[in-house]
mmCIF file of C-alpha atoms in Angstrom:
data_model
loop_
_atom_site.group_PDB
_atom_site.id
_atom_site.type_symbol
_atom_site.label_atom_id
_atom_site.label_comp_id
_atom_site.label_asym_id
_atom_site.label_seq_id
_atom_site.Cartn_x
_atom_site.Cartn_y
_atom_site.Cartn_z
ATOM 1 C CA UNK A 1 86.324 104.374 48.478
ATOM 2 C CA UNK A 2 83.423 102.651 46.839
ATOM 3 C CA UNK A 3 81.564 100.827 49.606
ATOM 4 C CA UNK A 4 82.106 99.599 53.146
ATOM 5 C CA UNK A 5 81.209 96.079 54.275
ATOM 6 C CA UNK A 6 82.058 94.218 57.441
ATOM 7 C CA UNK A 7 84.371 91.295 56.729
ATOM 8 C CA UNK A 8 86.511 88.679 58.406
ATOM 9 C CA UNK A 9 90.191 88.632 57.328
ATOM 10 C CA UNK A 10 91.913 85.322 57.978
ATOM 11 C CA UNK A 11 95.613 84.679 57.275
ATOM 12 C CA UNK A 12 96.058 81.284 55.645
ATOM 13 C CA UNK A 13 98.486 78.773 57.148
ATOM 14 C CA UNK A 14 99.506 75.145 56.753
ATOM 15 C CA UNK A 15 97.570 73.044 54.239
ATOM 16 C CA UNK A 16 95.088 75.823 53.510
ATOM 17 C CA UNK A 17 97.949 78.087 52.449
ATOM 18 C CA UNK A 18 99.594 75.332 50.384
ATOM 19 C CA UNK A 19 96.339 74.590 48.543
ATOM 20 C CA UNK A 20 95.629 78.262 47.889
ATOM 21 C CA UNK A 21 99.149 78.870 46.601
ATOM 22 C CA UNK A 22 98.716 76.039 44.090
ATOM 23 C CA UNK A 23 96.105 78.291 42.486
ATOM 24 C CA UNK A 24 98.229 81.436 42.756
ATOM 25 C CA UNK A 25 101.437 81.704 44.784
ATOM 26 C CA UNK A 26 100.604 85.289 45.844
ATOM 27 C CA UNK A 27 97.618 84.253 47.973
ATOM 28 C CA UNK A 28 98.097 84.875 51.691
ATOM 29 C CA UNK A 29 94.641 85.588 53.182
ATOM 30 C CA UNK A 30 90.996 84.595 52.915
ATOM 31 C CA UNK A 31 88.413 87.351 53.284
ATOM 32 C CA UNK A 32 84.804 86.466 54.103
ATOM 33 C CA UNK A 33 81.864 88.801 53.491
ATOM 34 C CA UNK A 34 78.125 88.470 53.905
ATOM 35 C CA UNK A 35 76.630 87.649 50.489
ATOM 36 C CA UNK A 36 75.325 90.542 48.420
ATOM 37 C CA UNK A 37 73.377 90.032 45.214
ATOM 38 C CA UNK A 38 75.352 92.406 42.965
ATOM 39 C CA UNK A 39 78.840 91.283 44.020
ATOM 40 C CA UNK A 40 79.821 90.186 40.509
ATOM 41 C CA UNK A 41 78.953 93.587 39.022
ATOM 42 C CA UNK A 42 80.534 95.496 41.924
ATOM 43 C CA UNK A 43 83.824 93.584 41.668
ATOM 44 C CA UNK A 44 84.276 93.376 37.903
ATOM 45 C CA UNK A 45 86.494 95.650 35.890
ATOM 46 C CA UNK A 46 89.990 94.687 36.922
ATOM 47 C CA UNK A 47 91.875 94.672 40.176
ATOM 48 C CA UNK A 48 89.877 95.393 43.283
ATOM 49 C CA UNK A 49 91.598 96.591 46.426
ATOM 50 C CA UNK A 50 90.124 95.917 49.844
ATOM 51 C CA UNK A 51 90.991 98.111 52.800
ATOM 52 C CA UNK A 52 90.852 96.417 56.184
ATOM 53 C CA UNK A 53 90.382 98.888 59.061
ATOM 54 C CA UNK A 54 91.543 97.094 62.219
ATOM 55 C CA UNK A 55 90.934 100.172 64.366
ATOM 56 C CA UNK A 56 89.674 103.701 63.836
ATOM 57 C CA UNK A 57 93.297 104.823 63.367
ATOM 58 C CA UNK A 58 93.988 104.958 59.623
ATOM 59 C CA UNK A 59 97.627 104.076 60.328
ATOM 60 C CA UNK A 60 96.455 100.537 61.109
ATOM 61 C CA UNK A 61 94.852 99.985 57.685
ATOM 62 C CA UNK A 62 95.874 96.928 55.674
ATOM 63 C CA UNK A 63 95.353 96.561 51.932
ATOM 64 C CA UNK A 64 94.430 93.400 50.043
ATOM 65 C CA UNK A 65 93.950 92.583 46.362
ATOM 66 C CA UNK A 66 91.501 89.898 45.315
ATOM 67 C CA UNK A 67 93.415 87.149 43.506
ATOM 68 C CA UNK A 68 90.691 84.596 42.784
ATOM 69 C CA UNK A 69 87.054 84.830 41.821
ATOM 70 C CA UNK A 70 84.653 85.242 44.755
ATOM 71 C CA UNK A 71 83.174 81.961 45.970
ATOM 72 C CA UNK A 72 79.511 81.756 47.009
ATOM 73 C CA UNK A 73 79.981 79.269 49.862
ATOM 74 C CA UNK A 74 77.852 76.154 49.238
ATOM 75 C CA UNK A 75 75.844 78.272 46.759
ATOM 76 C CA UNK A 76 73.607 79.264 49.677
ATOM 77 C CA UNK A 77 73.816 83.052 49.071
ATOM 78 C CA UNK A 78 74.853 83.566 52.694
ATOM 79 C CA UNK A 79 78.561 84.353 52.501
ATOM 80 C CA UNK A 80 81.278 85.041 49.949
ATOM 81 C CA UNK A 81 84.912 84.023 50.340
ATOM 82 C CA UNK A 82 87.733 85.644 48.414
ATOM 83 C CA UNK A 83 91.353 84.600 48.209
ATOM 84 C CA UNK A 84 93.567 87.661 48.487
ATOM 85 C CA UNK A 85 97.144 88.792 48.741
ATOM 86 C CA UNK A 86 98.335 91.508 51.047
ATOM 87 C CA UNK A 87 99.251 94.564 48.997
ATOM 88 C CA UNK A 88 101.878 97.121 49.896
#
């Protein structure tokens, strides 16, 4: 475990899913974080795995791998969106 951040995990569907899978067919979810200045340094160095804790029970954890580069939404330095795939 490196760091913990609150995030919103959104499963893609319909046109959003089709568009995302044109980039990479493994994409299934979009994860949104509050912007942090050092995100590029923190996420570099290969595959990054995100752990989504739905409840305090660790049996409910879901794992995601970032597939695309993080996107600074509207370049406003407010939020980052990442396209991810659900990992086993």
